[in-house]
PDB file of C-alpha atoms and ligand atoms in Angstrom:
ATOM      1  CA  UNK O   7     -24.249 -78.798 -21.589  1.00 45.00           C
ATOM      2  CA  UNK O   8     -21.868 -81.198 -23.349  1.00 49.00           C
ATOM      3  CA  UNK O   9     -23.526 -80.299 -26.638  1.00 50.00           C
ATOM      4  CA  UNK O  10     -22.984 -76.575 -25.982  1.00 46.00           C
ATOM      5  CA  UNK O  11     -19.247 -77.063 -25.337  1.00 45.00           C
ATOM      6  CA  UNK O  12     -18.838 -79.023 -28.575  1.00 46.00           C
ATOM      7  CA  UNK O  13     -20.598 -76.274 -30.571  1.00 48.00           C
ATOM      8  CA  UNK O  14     -18.425 -73.572 -28.981  1.00 49.00           C
ATOM      9  CA  UNK O  15     -15.280 -75.518 -29.772  1.00 48.00           C
ATOM     10  CA  UNK O  16     -16.340 -75.930 -33.389  1.00 47.00           C
ATOM     11  CA  UNK O  17     -17.048 -72.233 -33.733  1.00 44.00           C
ATOM     12  CA  UNK O  18     -13.606 -71.239 -32.351  1.00 45.00           C
ATOM     13  CA  UNK O  19     -11.958 -73.696 -34.695  1.00 45.00           C
ATOM     14  CA  UNK O  20     -13.760 -72.070 -37.619  1.00 42.00           C
ATOM     15  CA  UNK O  21     -12.730 -68.583 -36.614  1.00 45.00           C
ATOM     16  CA  UNK O  22      -9.092 -69.147 -35.636  1.00 47.00           C
ATOM     17  CA  UNK O  23      -8.243 -72.378 -37.330  1.00 47.00           C
ATOM     18  CA  UNK O  24      -7.166 -75.622 -35.755  1.00 50.00           C
ATOM     19  CA  UNK O  25      -4.494 -75.316 -33.121  1.00 51.00           C
ATOM     20  CA  UNK O  26      -4.660 -71.481 -32.875  1.00 56.00           C
ATOM     21  CA  UNK O  27      -5.693 -69.578 -29.763  1.00 57.00           C
ATOM     22  CA  UNK O  28      -7.261 -66.088 -29.728  1.00 57.00           C
ATOM     23  CA  UNK O  29      -4.731 -63.249 -29.365  1.00 62.00           C
ATOM     24  CA  UNK O  30      -5.143 -59.668 -28.201  1.00 71.00           C
ATOM     25  CA  UNK O  31      -3.045 -57.153 -30.121  1.00 81.00           C
ATOM     26  CA  UNK O  32      -1.222 -54.599 -28.011  1.00 84.00           C
ATOM     27  CA  UNK O  33      -1.624 -51.033 -29.317  1.00 85.00           C
ATOM     28  CA  UNK O  34       1.579 -49.313 -30.286  1.00 86.00           C
ATOM     29  CA  UNK O  35       2.667 -46.731 -27.688  1.00 85.00           C
ATOM     30  CA  UNK O  36       1.640 -43.185 -28.533  1.00 87.00           C
ATOM     31  CA  UNK O  37       4.410 -41.027 -29.828  1.00 86.00           C
ATOM     32  CA  UNK O  38       4.346 -37.335 -29.062  1.00 87.00           C
ATOM     33  CA  UNK O  39       6.547 -34.881 -30.889  1.00 86.00           C
ATOM     34  CA  UNK O  40       9.635 -33.897 -28.991  1.00 87.00           C
ATOM     35  CA  UNK O  41       9.064 -30.543 -27.206  1.00 85.00           C
ATOM     36  CA  UNK O  42      10.880 -27.653 -28.759  1.00 88.00           C
ATOM     37  CA  UNK O  43      14.075 -26.879 -26.937  1.00 92.00           C
ATOM     38  CA  UNK O  44      13.649 -23.798 -24.735  1.00 94.00           C
ATOM     39  CA  UNK O  45      15.647 -20.742 -25.694  1.00 95.00           C
ATOM     40  CA  UNK O  46      16.138 -17.539 -23.679  1.00 96.00           C
ATOM     41  CA  UNK O  47      13.890 -15.579 -26.029  1.00 96.00           C
ATOM     42  CA  UNK O  48      10.850 -17.772 -25.340  1.00 94.00           C
ATOM     43  CA  UNK O  49      10.389 -16.191 -21.878  1.00 95.00           C
ATOM     44  CA  UNK O  50      11.120 -12.612 -22.907  1.00 97.00           C
ATOM     45  CA  UNK O  51       8.154 -10.200 -23.073  1.00 97.00           C
ATOM     46  CA  UNK O  52       8.860  -7.102 -25.144  1.00 97.00           C
ATOM     47  CA  UNK O  53       5.487  -5.480 -25.736  1.00 98.00           C
ATOM     48  CA  UNK O  54       4.136  -3.147 -24.667  1.00 97.00           C
ATOM     49  CA  UNK O  55       7.266  -1.297 -23.653  1.00 98.00           C
ATOM     50  CA  UNK O  56       7.293  -0.149 -20.016  1.00 97.00           C
ATOM     51  CA  UNK O  57       6.243   3.484 -19.722  1.00 97.00           C
ATOM     52  CA  UNK O  58       9.209   5.818 -19.507  1.00 98.00           C
ATOM     53  CA  UNK O  59       9.166   8.597 -16.896  1.00 98.00           C
ATOM     54  CA  UNK O  60      11.851  10.941 -15.660  1.00 98.00           C
ATOM     55  CA  UNK O  61      13.055  10.556 -12.082  1.00 97.00           C
ATOM     56  CA  UNK O  62      13.605  13.561  -9.852  1.00 95.00           C
ATOM     57  CA  UNK O  63      17.089  15.006  -9.557  1.00 95.00           C
ATOM     58  CA  UNK O  64      17.282  13.387  -6.130  1.00 94.00           C
ATOM     59  CA  UNK O  65      14.977  10.794  -4.566  1.00 89.00           C
ATOM     60  CA  UNK O  66      13.261  13.636  -2.698  1.00 91.00           C
ATOM     61  CA  UNK O  67      12.190  15.314  -5.934  1.00 95.00           C
ATOM     62  CA  UNK O  68       9.045  14.440  -7.825  1.00 97.00           C
ATOM     63  CA  UNK O  69       9.234  12.143 -10.817  1.00 97.00           C
ATOM     64  CA  UNK O  70       7.731  13.430 -14.055  1.00 98.00           C
ATOM     65  CA  UNK O  71       4.472  11.527 -13.547  1.00 98.00           C
ATOM     66  CA  UNK O  72       3.883  12.767  -9.982  1.00 98.00           C
ATOM     67  CA  UNK O  73       1.327  15.316  -8.840  1.00 98.00           C
ATOM     68  CA  UNK O  74       3.075  17.972  -6.776  1.00 97.00           C
ATOM     69  CA  UNK O  75       0.944  18.799  -3.751  1.00 98.00           C
ATOM     70  CA  UNK O  76       3.254  21.414  -2.294  1.00 97.00           C
ATOM     71  CA  UNK O  77       6.089  23.144  -4.084  1.00 87.00           C
ATOM     72  CA  UNK O  78       7.280  25.421  -1.296  1.00 93.00           C
ATOM     73  CA  UNK O  79       5.251  28.506  -2.039  1.00 92.00           C
ATOM     74  CA  UNK O  80       1.470  28.265  -2.134  1.00 91.00           C
ATOM     75  CA  UNK O  81      -0.665  26.535   0.505  1.00 90.00           C
ATOM     76  CA  UNK O  82      -3.952  27.137  -1.232  1.00 93.00           C
ATOM     77  CA  UNK O  83      -3.050  25.790  -4.651  1.00 93.00           C
ATOM     78  CA  UNK O  84      -3.606  22.203  -3.553  1.00 97.00           C
ATOM     79  CA  UNK O  85      -4.951  22.388   0.013  1.00 98.00           C
ATOM     80  CA  UNK O  86      -7.944  23.666   1.951  1.00 98.00           C
ATOM     81  CA  UNK O  87      -9.036  23.474   5.539  1.00 97.00           C
ATOM     82  CA  UNK O  88     -11.262  20.591   6.487  1.00 96.00           C
ATOM     83  CA  UNK O  89     -14.419  22.482   5.478  1.00 96.00           C
ATOM     84  CA  UNK O  90     -13.020  23.302   2.051  1.00 97.00           C
ATOM     85  CA  UNK O  91     -12.116  26.917   2.879  1.00 97.00           C
ATOM     86  CA  UNK O  92      -8.682  28.548   2.507  1.00 96.00           C
ATOM     87  CA  UNK O  93      -6.302  27.147   5.068  1.00 95.00           C
ATOM     88  CA  UNK O  94      -4.686  29.143   7.881  1.00 95.00           C
ATOM     89  CA  UNK O  95      -1.508  27.082   7.771  1.00 97.00           C
ATOM     90  CA  UNK O  96       1.477  29.200   6.818  1.00 97.00           C
ATOM     91  CA  UNK O  97       4.446  28.943   4.485  1.00 97.00           C
ATOM     92  CA  UNK O  98       7.744  29.559   6.242  1.00 96.00           C
ATOM     93  CA  UNK O  99      11.185  29.038   4.691  1.00 95.00           C
ATOM     94  CA  UNK O 100       9.644  26.942   1.936  1.00 95.00           C
ATOM     95  CA  UNK O 101       7.775  24.702   4.352  1.00 97.00           C
ATOM     96  CA  UNK O 102       4.071  24.283   4.949  1.00 97.00           C
ATOM     97  CA  UNK O 103       3.690  24.719   8.708  1.00 97.00           C
ATOM     98  CA  UNK O 104       0.731  23.789  10.873  1.00 97.00           C
ATOM     99  CA  UNK O 105      -0.802  26.492  13.019  1.00 96.00           C
ATOM    100  CA  UNK O 106      -2.262  25.688  16.395  1.00 96.00           C
ATOM    101  CA  UNK O 107      -6.021  25.823  16.205  1.00 96.00           C
ATOM    102  CA  UNK O 108      -6.146  26.092  12.405  1.00 96.00           C
ATOM    103  CA  UNK O 109      -7.306  22.497  12.150  1.00 97.00           C
ATOM    104  CA  UNK O 110      -6.415  19.796   9.677  1.00 98.00           C
ATOM    105  CA  UNK O 111      -5.808  20.595   6.033  1.00 98.00           C
ATOM    106  CA  UNK O 112      -6.746  18.318   3.168  1.00 98.00           C
ATOM    107  CA  UNK O 113      -5.669  17.992  -0.442  1.00 98.00           C
ATOM    108  CA  UNK O 114      -8.169  19.270  -2.973  1.00 98.00           C
ATOM    109  CA  UNK O 115      -7.634  16.172  -5.039  1.00 98.00           C
ATOM    110  CA  UNK O 116      -8.739  12.750  -3.914  1.00 98.00           C
ATOM    111  CA  UNK O 117      -6.755   9.609  -4.397  1.00 98.00           C
ATOM    112  CA  UNK O 118      -7.268   5.868  -4.449  1.00 98.00           C
ATOM    113  CA  UNK O 119      -4.063   3.817  -4.652  1.00 98.00           C
ATOM    114  CA  UNK O 120      -0.869   5.817  -4.511  1.00 98.00           C
ATOM    115  CA  UNK O 121       2.760   6.381  -3.660  1.00 98.00           C
ATOM    116  CA  UNK O 122       3.177   9.470  -1.499  1.00 98.00           C
ATOM    117  CA  UNK O 123       6.438  11.243  -0.755  1.00 98.00           C
ATOM    118  CA  UNK O 124       6.317  13.759   2.065  1.00 98.00           C
ATOM    119  CA  UNK O 125       9.016  15.399   4.175  1.00 98.00           C
ATOM    120  CA  UNK O 126       8.430  16.660   7.682  1.00 98.00           C
ATOM    121  CA  UNK O 127      10.254  18.427  10.469  1.00 98.00           C
ATOM    122  CA  UNK O 128       9.358  18.761  14.119  1.00 98.00           C
ATOM    123  CA  UNK O 129      10.377  21.950  15.992  1.00 97.00           C
ATOM    124  CA  UNK O 130      14.060  22.219  16.857  1.00 95.00           C
ATOM    125  CA  UNK O 131      13.059  23.822  20.122  1.00 95.00           C
ATOM    126  CA  UNK O 132      11.892  20.832  22.104  1.00 94.00           C
ATOM    127  CA  UNK O 133       8.875  21.313  24.314  1.00 93.00           C
ATOM    128  CA  UNK O 134       6.448  18.799  25.750  1.00 94.00           C
ATOM    129  CA  UNK O 135       6.825  15.074  25.966  1.00 96.00           C
ATOM    130  CA  UNK O 136       5.302  11.847  24.720  1.00 97.00           C
ATOM    131  CA  UNK O 137       2.403  12.668  22.365  1.00 97.00           C
ATOM    132  CA  UNK O 138       2.789  16.371  23.097  1.00 96.00           C
ATOM    133  CA  UNK O 139       6.088  16.789  21.245  1.00 97.00           C
ATOM    134  CA  UNK O 140       6.033  17.569  17.533  1.00 97.00           C
ATOM    135  CA  UNK O 141       2.763  15.776  16.930  1.00 97.00           C
ATOM    136  CA  UNK O 142       1.088  15.852  13.533  1.00 98.00           C
ATOM    137  CA  UNK O 143       0.086  13.119  11.126  1.00 98.00           C
ATOM    138  CA  UNK O 144      -0.507  12.108   7.540  1.00 98.00           C
ATOM    139  CA  UNK O 145      -4.016  10.753   7.030  1.00 98.00           C
ATOM    140  CA  UNK O 146      -4.515   8.496   4.040  1.00 98.00           C
ATOM    141  CA  UNK O 147      -7.935   8.848   2.396  1.00 98.00           C
ATOM    142  CA  UNK O 148      -8.842  11.041   5.394  1.00 98.00           C
ATOM    143  CA  UNK O 149      -9.149   7.966   7.622  1.00 97.00           C
ATOM    144  CA  UNK O 150      -5.868   6.187   8.310  1.00 98.00           C
ATOM    145  CA  UNK O 151      -3.089   7.995  10.149  1.00 98.00           C
ATOM    146  CA  UNK O 152       0.624   7.537   9.672  1.00 98.00           C
ATOM    147  CA  UNK O 153       1.856   9.222  12.811  1.00 98.00           C
ATOM    148  CA  UNK O 154       4.221  12.192  12.726  1.00 98.00           C
ATOM    149  CA  UNK O 155       5.896  12.833  16.062  1.00 98.00           C
ATOM    150  CA  UNK O 156       9.201  13.865  17.550  1.00 98.00           C
ATOM    151  CA  UNK O 157      10.224  10.370  18.573  1.00 98.00           C
ATOM    152  CA  UNK O 158      13.894  11.200  19.021  1.00 98.00           C
ATOM    153  CA  UNK O 159      14.658  10.418  22.664  1.00 97.00           C
ATOM    154  CA  UNK O 160      10.976  10.726  23.502  1.00 97.00           C
ATOM    155  CA  UNK O 161       9.257   7.591  24.774  1.00 97.00           C
ATOM    156  CA  UNK O 162       5.583   7.148  24.180  1.00 98.00           C
ATOM    157  CA  UNK O 163       3.409   4.121  23.517  1.00 98.00           C
ATOM    158  CA  UNK O 164       5.058   2.145  20.723  1.00 98.00           C
ATOM    159  CA  UNK O 165       2.001   2.058  18.496  1.00 98.00           C
ATOM    160  CA  UNK O 166       1.755   5.830  18.703  1.00 98.00           C
ATOM    161  CA  UNK O 167       5.318   6.907  17.956  1.00 98.00           C
ATOM    162  CA  UNK O 168       6.542   8.366  14.658  1.00 98.00           C
ATOM    163  CA  UNK O 169       5.938   6.011  11.782  1.00 98.00           C
ATOM    164  CA  UNK O 170       3.227   4.038  13.523  1.00 98.00           C
ATOM    165  CA  UNK O 171      -0.093   3.328  11.878  1.00 98.00           C
ATOM    166  CA  UNK O 172      -1.604   5.081  14.838  1.00 98.00           C
ATOM    167  CA  UNK O 173      -2.799   2.688  17.569  1.00 98.00           C
ATOM    168  CA  UNK O 174      -2.523  -0.251  15.159  1.00 98.00           C
ATOM    169  CA  UNK O 175       1.083  -0.950  14.189  1.00 98.00           C
ATOM    170  CA  UNK O 176       4.324   0.334  15.730  1.00 98.00           C
ATOM    171  CA  UNK O 177       7.106   1.057  13.256  1.00 98.00           C
ATOM    172  CA  UNK O 178       9.576  -1.795  12.754  1.00 98.00           C
ATOM    173  CA  UNK O 179      12.406   0.441  13.979  1.00 98.00           C
ATOM    174  CA  UNK O 180      12.831   3.955  15.322  1.00 98.00           C
ATOM    175  CA  UNK O 181      14.877   5.677  12.612  1.00 98.00           C
ATOM    176  CA  UNK O 182      14.042   9.239  13.624  1.00 98.00           C
ATOM    177  CA  UNK O 183      16.383  12.136  13.091  1.00 98.00           C
ATOM    178  CA  UNK O 184      16.862  14.849  15.660  1.00 98.00           C
ATOM    179  CA  UNK O 185      14.155  17.484  16.105  1.00 98.00           C
ATOM    180  CA  UNK O 186      14.585  20.307  13.613  1.00 97.00           C
ATOM    181  CA  UNK O 187      15.999  17.993  10.917  1.00 98.00           C
ATOM    182  CA  UNK O 188      14.056  17.076   7.807  1.00 98.00           C
ATOM    183  CA  UNK O 189      12.802  13.516   7.566  1.00 98.00           C
ATOM    184  CA  UNK O 190      11.119  11.641   4.732  1.00 98.00           C
ATOM    185  CA  UNK O 191       8.176   9.324   4.479  1.00 98.00           C
ATOM    186  CA  UNK O 192       7.585   7.294   1.358  1.00 98.00           C
ATOM    187  CA  UNK O 193       4.178   5.733   1.709  1.00 98.00           C
ATOM    188  CA  UNK O 194       2.670   3.110  -0.589  1.00 98.00           C
ATOM    189  CA  UNK O 195      -1.045   2.762  -0.040  1.00 98.00           C
ATOM    190  CA  UNK O 196      -3.524   0.238  -1.397  1.00 98.00           C
ATOM    191  CA  UNK O 197      -7.101   1.342  -0.861  1.00 98.00           C
ATOM    192  CA  UNK O 198      -9.721  -1.033   0.515  1.00 97.00           C
ATOM    193  CA  UNK O 199     -12.444  -2.575  -1.593  1.00 96.00           C
ATOM    194  CA  UNK O 200     -16.021  -3.301  -0.584  1.00 95.00           C
ATOM    195  CA  UNK O 201     -18.576  -5.866  -1.670  1.00 92.00           C
ATOM    196  CA  UNK O 202     -21.736  -4.652  -3.378  1.00 89.00           C
ATOM    197  CA  UNK O 203     -23.915  -4.701  -0.269  1.00 83.00           C
ATOM    198  CA  UNK O 204     -21.339  -4.636   2.471  1.00 86.00           C
ATOM    199  CA  UNK O 205     -19.922  -2.138   4.920  1.00 89.00           C
ATOM    200  CA  UNK O 206     -17.034  -4.409   5.808  1.00 93.00           C
ATOM    201  CA  UNK O 207     -13.896  -4.566   3.754  1.00 95.00           C
ATOM    202  CA  UNK O 208     -13.787  -7.081   0.931  1.00 95.00           C
ATOM    203  CA  UNK O 209     -10.077  -6.350   0.999  1.00 96.00           C
ATOM    204  CA  UNK O 210      -8.729  -4.062   3.737  1.00 96.00           C
ATOM    205  CA  UNK O 211      -6.336  -1.155   3.149  1.00 97.00           C
ATOM    206  CA  UNK O 212      -2.631  -1.938   3.108  1.00 98.00           C
ATOM    207  CA  UNK O 213       0.262   0.371   3.861  1.00 98.00           C
ATOM    208  CA  UNK O 214       4.008   0.294   3.393  1.00 99.00           C
ATOM    209  CA  UNK O 215       6.143   3.111   4.810  1.00 98.00           C
ATOM    210  CA  UNK O 216       9.816   3.956   4.471  1.00 98.00           C
ATOM    211  CA  UNK O 217      11.163   6.590   6.816  1.00 98.00           C
ATOM    212  CA  UNK O 218      14.437   8.200   5.815  1.00 98.00           C
ATOM    213  CA  UNK O 219      14.847   5.376   3.301  1.00 97.00           C
ATOM    214  CA  UNK O 220      14.327   2.607   5.873  1.00 98.00           C
ATOM    215  CA  UNK O 221      11.363   0.219   5.813  1.00 98.00           C
ATOM    216  CA  UNK O 222       9.224   0.770   8.916  1.00 98.00           C
ATOM    217  CA  UNK O 223       5.820  -0.603   7.819  1.00 98.00           C
ATOM    218  CA  UNK O 224       5.834  -3.648   5.582  1.00 98.00           C
ATOM    219  CA  UNK O 225       2.544  -3.936   3.717  1.00 98.00           C
ATOM    220  CA  UNK O 226       0.497  -4.000   6.927  1.00 98.00           C
ATOM    221  CA  UNK O 227      -3.226  -4.685   6.828  1.00 98.00           C
ATOM    222  CA  UNK O 228      -5.073  -1.728   8.307  1.00 97.00           C
ATOM    223  CA  UNK O 229      -7.838  -2.806  10.675  1.00 96.00           C
ATOM    224  CA  UNK O 230     -10.080   0.185  10.189  1.00 96.00           C
ATOM    225  CA  UNK O 231     -10.180   3.965  10.458  1.00 96.00           C
ATOM    226  CA  UNK O 232      -7.800   5.428  13.036  1.00 97.00           C
ATOM    227  CA  UNK O 233      -9.335   5.710  16.499  1.00 96.00           C
ATOM    228  CA  UNK O 234      -7.955   7.629  19.460  1.00 96.00           C
ATOM    229  CA  UNK O 235     -10.191   5.788  21.905  1.00 96.00           C
ATOM    230  CA  UNK O 236     -11.308   2.236  21.312  1.00 94.00           C
ATOM    231  CA  UNK O 237     -10.617  -0.306  18.630  1.00 92.00           C
ATOM    232  CA  UNK O 238     -11.229   0.371  14.940  1.00 91.00           C
ATOM    233  CA  UNK O 239     -14.829  -0.046  13.856  1.00 87.00           C
ATOM    234  CA  UNK O 240     -15.578  -3.345  12.140  1.00 82.00           C
ATOM    235  CA  UNK O 241     -18.476  -1.903  10.192  1.00 87.00           C
ATOM    236  CA  UNK O 242     -17.280   1.237   8.535  1.00 89.00           C
ATOM    237  CA  UNK O 243     -18.514   3.877   6.186  1.00 87.00           C
ATOM    238  CA  UNK O 244     -17.962   2.660   2.650  1.00 92.00           C
ATOM    239  CA  UNK O 245     -15.591   4.972   0.931  1.00 95.00           C
ATOM    240  CA  UNK O 246     -13.908   5.599  -2.387  1.00 95.00           C
ATOM    241  CA  UNK O 247     -11.046   7.947  -3.164  1.00 98.00           C
ATOM    242  CA  UNK O 248     -10.132  10.397  -0.411  1.00 98.00           C
ATOM    243  CA  UNK O 249      -7.882  13.346   0.314  1.00 98.00           C
ATOM    244  CA  UNK O 250      -4.515  13.373   1.996  1.00 98.00           C
ATOM    245  CA  UNK O 251      -4.968  15.148   5.311  1.00 98.00           C
ATOM    246  CA  UNK O 252      -2.307  16.725   7.504  1.00 98.00           C
ATOM    247  CA  UNK O 253      -3.021  16.981  11.186  1.00 97.00           C
ATOM    248  CA  UNK O 254      -2.921  20.055  13.367  1.00 97.00           C
ATOM    249  CA  UNK O 255      -2.146  18.657  16.819  1.00 96.00           C
ATOM    250  CA  UNK O 256      -1.117  21.975  18.311  1.00 95.00           C
ATOM    251  CA  UNK O 257       2.583  21.709  17.481  1.00 95.00           C
ATOM    252  CA  UNK O 258       4.180  23.648  14.593  1.00 96.00           C
ATOM    253  CA  UNK O 259       5.293  20.825  12.324  1.00 98.00           C
ATOM    254  CA  UNK O 260       6.614  21.674   8.865  1.00 98.00           C
ATOM    255  CA  UNK O 261       6.115  19.817   5.580  1.00 98.00           C
ATOM    256  CA  UNK O 262       7.796  20.127   2.197  1.00 97.00           C
ATOM    257  CA  UNK O 263       8.387  18.241  -1.058  1.00 96.00           C
ATOM    258  CA  UNK O 264       4.955  16.653  -1.061  1.00 98.00           C
ATOM    259  CA  UNK O 265       4.207  14.688  -4.218  1.00 98.00           C
ATOM    260  CA  UNK O 266       2.067  11.741  -5.079  1.00 98.00           C
ATOM    261  CA  UNK O 267       1.869   9.169  -7.850  1.00 98.00           C
ATOM    262  CA  UNK O 268      -1.427   7.476  -8.573  1.00 98.00           C
ATOM    263  CA  UNK O 269      -1.075   3.728  -8.949  1.00 98.00           C
TER     264      UNK O 269
HETATM  265 MG1   MG D 316      -0.772  12.590  15.148  1.00 68.54          MG
END
């Protein structure tokens, strides 16, 4: 052992010299280039330029990229009855008016994601109460109803009044005008998606509604197709694009200025 220590000492002396001890050299700290000073232009995106469209004269009029679904004159240009035959709804004073017993009408074109503008008017002559007064509805993709109802001084269940996603979400506020006055819905709809082998939503439908310019449904998650009795089905028919449907609920409700923008 003593011999081994002497040999080690001799070796170190040879390598470092007498009186020197081994030293570890500290690496110089890394130097990175100074980051370039941010300027306003660095976060500006110029291309491609945002598509230019022309707005309507008023917010009720179609923008230049909208599809007009009713222009005040011809029912059959864009609509059929539910079987695909000419509709029995009538045009009166520039409005498309439901006829008791004529059934729902549906748009000839089908849509996926969209912004829909539609104006509606319940009869000025008030008859009936609750769900029996000025009832109609706007069905999105033929499955999800935004309720149309005379909800001016007319109590009914809150998730069935005007502006409700029927039996799912009441409107945030009741902003209804008097019966006989025109009202607007602006509806933004995001269609559901489905997995490859699934009949449940991968992502459910979502709906935003403004009534008379006021937000009444804020991006709500639709639970399933509208049901009158019972809760929405969990397993549903897979579906793609669908028509806009307008409901005949036995009351003469008028519609006008119907236009849609595909998103
Ligand atoms: Mg209805």
